[in-house]
mmCIF file of C-alpha atoms in Angstrom:
data_model
loop_
_atom_site.group_PDB
_atom_site.id
_atom_site.type_symbol
_atom_site.label_atom_id
_atom_site.label_comp_id
_atom_site.label_asym_id
_atom_site.label_seq_id
_atom_site.Cartn_x
_atom_site.Cartn_y
_atom_site.Cartn_z
ATOM 1 C CA MET A 1 0.000 0.000 0.000
ATOM 2 C CA ALA A 2 2.905 2.348 0.654
ATOM 3 C CA CYS A 3 3.953 2.203 -3.001
ATOM 4 C CA SER A 4 0.441 2.875 -4.253
ATOM 5 C CA ARG A 5 0.050 5.778 -1.834
ATOM 6 C CA ARG A 6 3.371 7.306 -2.869
ATOM 7 C CA GLY A 7 2.517 6.873 -6.548
ATOM 8 C CA ALA A 8 -0.824 8.607 -6.043
ATOM 9 C CA LEU A 9 0.824 11.503 -4.218
ATOM 10 C CA GLU A 10 3.322 12.006 -7.021
ATOM 11 C CA ILE A 11 0.550 11.963 -9.620
ATOM 12 C CA LEU A 12 -1.193 14.741 -7.681
ATOM 13 C CA ALA A 13 2.012 16.733 -7.393
ATOM 14 C CA LEU A 14 2.817 16.454 -11.083
ATOM 15 C CA GLY A 15 -0.688 17.224 -12.273
ATOM 16 C CA GLY A 16 -1.357 20.013 -9.801
ATOM 17 C CA LEU A 17 1.873 21.828 -10.588
ATOM 18 C CA TRP A 18 0.748 22.898 -14.030
ATOM 19 C CA ALA A 19 -2.644 24.022 -12.767
ATOM 20 C CA GLY A 20 -1.108 26.048 -9.940
ATOM 21 C CA LEU A 21 2.056 27.424 -11.552
ATOM 22 C CA GLY A 22 1.272 27.591 -15.257
ATOM 23 C CA GLY A 23 -1.310 29.326 -17.370
ATOM 24 C CA ALA A 24 -2.366 32.739 -16.069
ATOM 25 C CA ALA A 25 0.466 32.866 -13.541
ATOM 26 C CA ARG A 26 2.983 33.063 -16.397
ATOM 27 C CA ALA A 27 1.574 35.085 -19.304
ATOM 28 C CA LEU A 28 2.888 34.281 -22.783
ATOM 29 C CA ASP A 29 4.871 36.857 -24.755
ATOM 30 C CA THR A 30 2.776 36.862 -27.942
ATOM 31 C CA GLU A 31 5.324 38.956 -29.857
ATOM 32 C CA ARG A 32 8.122 36.463 -29.167
ATOM 33 C CA VAL A 33 6.237 33.224 -29.889
ATOM 34 C CA SER A 34 5.861 32.351 -33.571
ATOM 35 C CA PRO A 35 5.407 28.604 -34.239
ATOM 36 C CA GLN A 36 6.557 27.632 -37.732
ATOM 37 C CA PRO A 37 6.846 24.305 -39.605
ATOM 38 C CA GLY A 38 10.250 22.633 -39.270
ATOM 39 C CA ALA A 39 12.202 19.613 -37.996
ATOM 40 C CA PHE A 40 13.743 19.140 -34.548
ATOM 41 C CA LEU A 41 15.229 16.585 -32.153
ATOM 42 C CA LEU A 42 13.420 16.239 -28.824
ATOM 43 C CA ARG A 43 15.196 14.671 -25.848
ATOM 44 C CA ARG A 44 13.788 13.709 -22.451
ATOM 45 C CA GLU A 45 15.953 12.622 -19.528
ATOM 46 C CA LEU A 46 14.104 11.121 -16.581
ATOM 47 C CA GLU A 47 15.685 10.234 -13.236
ATOM 48 C CA ARG A 48 13.844 8.486 -10.413
ATOM 49 C CA GLY A 49 15.344 8.105 -6.948
ATOM 50 C CA LEU A 50 15.209 4.576 -5.551
ATOM 51 C CA LYS A 51 15.801 3.220 -2.083
ATOM 52 C CA GLY A 52 19.392 3.377 -0.864
ATOM 53 C CA GLY A 53 20.285 6.371 -3.022
ATOM 54 C CA GLU A 54 20.264 4.447 -6.296
ATOM 55 C CA THR A 55 18.724 5.899 -9.451
ATOM 56 C CA LEU A 56 16.685 4.823 -12.442
ATOM 57 C CA ARG A 57 17.638 6.891 -15.514
ATOM 58 C CA VAL A 58 15.831 6.839 -18.859
ATOM 59 C CA ILE A 59 16.888 8.952 -21.852
ATOM 60 C CA ARG A 60 14.706 8.983 -24.977
ATOM 61 C CA GLU A 61 15.012 10.949 -28.194
ATOM 62 C CA TRP A 62 12.465 11.603 -30.911
ATOM 63 C CA ASP A 63 12.839 12.955 -34.443
ATOM 64 C CA GLY A 64 10.103 15.584 -34.529
ATOM 65 C CA ARG A 65 8.595 18.127 -36.874
ATOM 66 C CA PHE A 66 6.041 20.910 -36.784
ATOM 67 C CA GLU A 67 3.550 20.568 -39.639
ATOM 68 C CA ARG A 68 0.662 22.677 -40.836
ATOM 69 C CA GLU A 69 -2.461 20.895 -41.989
ATOM 70 C CA HIS A 70 -4.997 23.338 -43.373
ATOM 71 C CA ASP A 71 -5.367 25.854 -40.533
ATOM 72 C CA LYS A 72 -3.929 23.609 -37.784
ATOM 73 C CA LEU A 73 -0.372 23.206 -36.473
ATOM 74 C CA TRP A 74 0.774 19.758 -35.330
ATOM 75 C CA ALA A 75 3.857 18.406 -33.603
ATOM 76 C CA ARG A 76 4.621 14.887 -34.822
ATOM 77 C CA GLY A 77 7.530 12.607 -34.099
ATOM 78 C CA GLU A 78 8.969 9.100 -33.764
ATOM 79 C CA GLN A 79 11.335 7.661 -31.165
ATOM 80 C CA VAL A 80 14.882 7.141 -32.468
ATOM 81 C CA SER A 81 16.802 6.095 -29.339
ATOM 82 C CA CYS A 82 16.381 4.905 -25.760
ATOM 83 C CA ILE A 83 18.954 4.455 -22.983
ATOM 84 C CA VAL A 84 17.968 2.954 -19.619
ATOM 85 C CA GLU A 85 20.269 2.761 -16.589
ATOM 86 C CA ALA A 86 19.215 1.112 -13.327
ATOM 87 C CA PRO A 87 20.468 -1.152 -10.513
ATOM 88 C CA ALA A 88 21.310 -4.683 -11.681
ATOM 89 C CA ILE A 89 18.392 -6.147 -9.682
ATOM 90 C CA LEU A 90 15.999 -4.367 -12.079
ATOM 91 C CA GLU A 91 17.710 -5.505 -15.291
ATOM 92 C CA PRO A 92 14.860 -7.819 -16.442
ATOM 93 C CA VAL A 93 12.346 -4.992 -16.574
ATOM 94 C CA VAL A 94 15.001 -2.541 -17.801
ATOM 95 C CA ALA A 95 15.523 -4.764 -20.865
ATOM 96 C CA ILE A 96 11.797 -4.573 -21.589
ATOM 97 C CA GLU A 97 11.817 -0.789 -21.175
ATOM 98 C CA ARG A 98 14.780 -0.432 -23.534
ATOM 99 C CA ALA A 99 12.854 -2.318 -26.214
ATOM 100 C CA ARG A 100 9.654 -0.299 -25.717
ATOM 101 C CA VAL A 101 8.893 2.395 -28.282
ATOM 102 C CA SER A 102 7.313 5.424 -26.604
ATOM 103 C CA PRO A 103 5.135 7.883 -28.551
ATOM 104 C CA GLY A 104 6.303 10.671 -26.249
ATOM 105 C CA PRO A 105 4.176 13.822 -26.532
ATOM 106 C CA PHE A 106 3.280 13.045 -30.164
ATOM 107 C CA PRO A 107 1.131 13.690 -32.062
ATOM 108 C CA ALA A 108 0.006 16.958 -30.483
ATOM 109 C CA GLN A 109 -2.108 19.758 -31.888
ATOM 110 C CA LEU A 110 -0.824 23.250 -31.060
ATOM 111 C CA ASP A 111 -2.639 26.554 -30.775
ATOM 112 C CA PRO A 112 -1.308 29.756 -32.456
ATOM 113 C CA LEU A 113 1.004 30.335 -29.459
ATOM 114 C CA GLY A 114 2.460 26.820 -29.557
ATOM 115 C CA ARG A 115 0.588 25.402 -26.542
ATOM 116 C CA ILE A 116 -0.676 21.824 -26.700
ATOM 117 C CA VAL A 117 -4.465 21.891 -27.077
ATOM 118 C CA GLY A 118 -5.069 18.355 -28.301
ATOM 119 C CA ARG A 119 -3.149 15.138 -27.928
ATOM 120 C CA GLU A 120 -3.928 11.564 -28.867
ATOM 121 C CA PRO A 121 -3.703 9.388 -25.734
ATOM 122 C CA ALA A 122 -1.135 6.610 -25.690
ATOM 123 C CA ALA A 123 -2.453 3.110 -26.044
ATOM 124 C CA ARG A 124 -3.046 1.492 -22.676
ATOM 125 C CA GLY A 125 -2.918 -2.146 -21.830
ATOM 126 C CA SER A 126 -1.370 -4.755 -19.577
ATOM 127 C CA SER A 127 2.189 -4.320 -20.921
ATOM 128 C CA ALA A 128 3.487 -2.612 -17.765
ATOM 129 C CA ARG A 129 1.951 -5.197 -15.434
ATOM 130 C CA GLU A 130 3.201 -7.975 -17.696
ATOM 131 C CA ALA A 131 6.716 -6.537 -17.585
ATOM 132 C CA VAL A 132 6.650 -6.518 -13.779
ATOM 133 C CA ARG A 133 5.435 -10.133 -13.647
ATOM 134 C CA THR A 134 8.104 -11.209 -16.132
ATOM 135 C CA ALA A 135 10.854 -9.413 -14.245
ATOM 136 C CA LEU A 136 9.867 -10.919 -10.884
ATOM 137 C CA ALA A 137 9.677 -14.396 -12.400
ATOM 138 C CA MET A 138 13.165 -13.989 -13.857
ATOM 139 C CA LEU A 139 14.532 -12.804 -10.507
ATOM 140 C CA THR A 140 12.969 -15.804 -8.773
ATOM 141 C CA ALA A 141 14.429 -18.191 -11.362
ATOM 142 C CA ALA A 142 17.840 -16.564 -10.890
ATOM 143 C CA GLY A 143 17.763 -17.500 -7.199
ATOM 144 C CA LYS A 144 17.454 -14.015 -5.742
ATOM 145 C CA SER A 145 16.538 -13.831 -2.066
ATOM 146 C CA GLY A 146 13.029 -13.096 -0.840
ATOM 147 C CA GLU A 147 14.177 -9.718 0.470
ATOM 148 C CA GLN A 148 15.731 -8.787 -2.897
ATOM 149 C CA ILE A 149 12.579 -9.781 -4.757
ATOM 150 C CA ALA A 150 10.354 -7.862 -2.320
ATOM 151 C CA GLU A 151 12.474 -4.727 -2.729
ATOM 152 C CA ALA A 152 12.444 -5.113 -6.522
ATOM 153 C CA ARG A 153 8.655 -5.480 -6.433
ATOM 154 C CA ARG A 154 8.339 -2.212 -4.479
ATOM 155 C CA ASP A 155 10.637 -0.343 -6.873
ATOM 156 C CA LEU A 156 8.897 -1.752 -9.947
ATOM 157 C CA ALA A 157 5.447 -0.800 -8.643
ATOM 158 C CA ARG A 158 6.661 2.736 -7.996
ATOM 159 C CA ILE A 159 8.287 3.011 -11.438
ATOM 160 C CA VAL A 160 5.101 1.859 -13.181
ATOM 161 C CA ALA A 161 2.928 4.310 -11.202
ATOM 162 C CA SER A 162 5.237 7.272 -11.702
ATOM 163 C CA SER A 163 5.840 6.621 -15.396
ATOM 164 C CA ALA A 164 2.097 6.698 -15.998
ATOM 165 C CA SER A 165 1.753 9.987 -14.120
ATOM 166 C CA LEU A 166 4.584 11.585 -16.087
ATOM 167 C CA LEU A 167 3.042 10.455 -19.364
ATOM 168 C CA GLU A 168 -0.246 12.091 -18.456
ATOM 169 C CA THR A 169 1.298 15.390 -17.367
ATOM 170 C CA VAL A 170 3.152 16.541 -20.464
ATOM 171 C CA PRO A 171 3.442 20.317 -19.934
ATOM 172 C CA PRO A 172 0.949 22.144 -22.170
ATOM 173 C CA ASP A 173 3.666 24.669 -23.065
ATOM 174 C CA LEU A 174 6.354 22.033 -23.688
ATOM 175 C CA PHE A 175 7.298 23.147 -27.208
ATOM 176 C CA TYR A 176 6.974 26.899 -26.600
ATOM 177 C CA PRO A 177 7.443 27.432 -22.847
ATOM 178 C CA THR A 178 7.329 30.698 -20.967
ATOM 179 C CA PRO A 179 10.886 31.245 -19.622
ATOM 180 C CA GLY A 180 11.325 31.491 -15.889
ATOM 181 C CA LYS A 181 11.191 29.593 -12.615
ATOM 182 C CA ALA A 182 8.308 28.396 -10.438
ATOM 183 C CA HIS A 183 8.011 26.167 -7.381
ATOM 184 C CA ASP A 184 5.448 24.689 -5.030
ATOM 185 C CA ARG A 185 5.717 23.015 -1.611
ATOM 186 C CA ARG A 186 2.846 21.014 -0.147
ATOM 187 C CA GLN A 187 2.383 19.354 3.213
ATOM 188 C CA LEU A 188 0.727 15.941 3.075
ATOM 189 C CA ASP A 189 -1.830 14.639 5.543
ATOM 190 C CA LEU A 190 -1.092 10.940 5.892
ATOM 191 C CA PRO A 191 -2.673 8.200 8.004
ATOM 192 C CA GLY A 192 -0.833 6.520 10.855
ATOM 193 C CA GLY A 193 0.802 9.674 12.145
ATOM 194 C CA LEU A 194 3.247 9.933 9.229
ATOM 195 C CA GLU A 195 4.378 13.329 8.027
ATOM 196 C CA GLY A 196 4.907 14.019 4.353
ATOM 197 C CA GLU A 197 5.869 16.786 1.965
ATOM 198 C CA VAL A 198 6.174 17.261 -1.797
ATOM 199 C CA PHE A 199 8.407 19.965 -3.274
ATOM 200 C CA VAL A 200 8.139 20.658 -7.008
ATOM 201 C CA SER A 201 10.179 23.157 -9.027
ATOM 202 C CA VAL A 202 10.183 24.085 -12.706
ATOM 203 C CA GLU A 203 12.688 26.077 -14.755
ATOM 204 C CA ALA A 204 12.285 26.792 -18.464
ATOM 205 C CA THR A 205 14.392 28.544 -21.094
ATOM 206 C CA ALA A 206 13.440 29.343 -24.693
ATOM 207 C CA ARG A 207 15.080 30.584 -27.887
ATOM 208 C CA THR A 208 14.464 34.014 -29.362
ATOM 209 C CA ASN A 209 11.594 32.628 -31.483
ATOM 210 C CA GLY A 210 9.971 31.126 -28.389
ATOM 211 C CA MET A 211 10.900 27.500 -29.116
ATOM 212 C CA LEU A 212 11.901 25.229 -26.217
ATOM 213 C CA GLU A 213 15.551 25.201 -25.243
ATOM 214 C CA CYS A 214 15.333 23.409 -21.885
ATOM 215 C CA LEU A 215 12.539 22.643 -19.448
ATOM 216 C CA GLU A 216 13.424 20.937 -16.160
ATOM 217 C CA ARG A 217 11.115 19.689 -13.428
ATOM 218 C CA LYS A 218 12.361 18.489 -10.059
ATOM 219 C CA ILE A 219 10.237 16.676 -7.498
ATOM 220 C CA VAL A 220 11.263 15.680 -3.986
ATOM 221 C CA THR A 221 8.782 13.508 -2.107
ATOM 222 C CA GLN A 222 9.279 12.868 1.608
ATOM 223 C CA ILE A 223 7.173 10.437 3.617
ATOM 224 C CA GLY A 224 8.484 9.962 7.135
ATOM 225 C CA GLU A 225 12.217 9.374 6.856
ATOM 226 C CA ASP A 226 11.999 8.233 3.221
ATOM 227 C CA ILE A 227 13.109 10.940 0.751
ATOM 228 C CA ARG A 228 12.952 10.290 -2.995
ATOM 229 C CA PRO A 229 14.172 12.880 -5.549
ATOM 230 C CA SER A 230 13.027 12.828 -9.167
ATOM 231 C CA ARG A 231 14.047 14.903 -12.164
ATOM 232 C CA GLU A 232 12.727 15.321 -15.690
ATOM 233 C CA CYS A 233 14.489 17.400 -18.341
ATOM 234 C CA TRP A 234 13.204 18.157 -21.856
ATOM 235 C CA LYS A 235 15.492 19.640 -24.534
ATOM 236 C CA LEU A 236 14.746 20.547 -28.153
ATOM 237 C CA GLU A 237 17.271 21.146 -30.933
ATOM 238 C CA PRO A 238 16.156 22.461 -34.338
ATOM 239 C CA VAL A 239 17.643 20.488 -37.283
#
């Protein structure tokens, strides 16, 4: 239950950040933003803190392009690379993640200021749960101890929950962000006398035409004595 609770809290933190810190709080510079058709390389680096100070790191890249169709502007793209680094105990599921092709934020319809106003949802299914079952079975067959398998199960459950939340919270101004910094700190009311806190910060930079240069989100979740940092960084390079 602890993993599910933590995953739910992180989903709330990620989703609530954009409602509380985006939009009207950071007005767009309409003279600077001018979305135009063209090709680009989009990169996302994701780091998740695991127990014992270890880290899960996933780097994906997509070949992307802005396209006009009639009176609409679209961002489309396809994954071209994926690097996954994690503790050896998680290698079975890491191998599955390396082979997975992610749609990323594509395809996305953009408004005249470059904000995402429509996005086709990624296909959902049992692939994540199947990957966890496969990984645990492989660990069992490899003779790992009960404690190792239990810890791997907790980490895998957390990774699955957090990856889903990140997928659903693509920043609406990802491609044409408003430069600047924002942060939010929230106290958590937890059962059993536990104390918790979530700290979220965002920093974005853009080129002179308004196009994304770098957008970084950092999340630190603390429940009792357990502190888990996370980091997500998006970068875009015109080609």
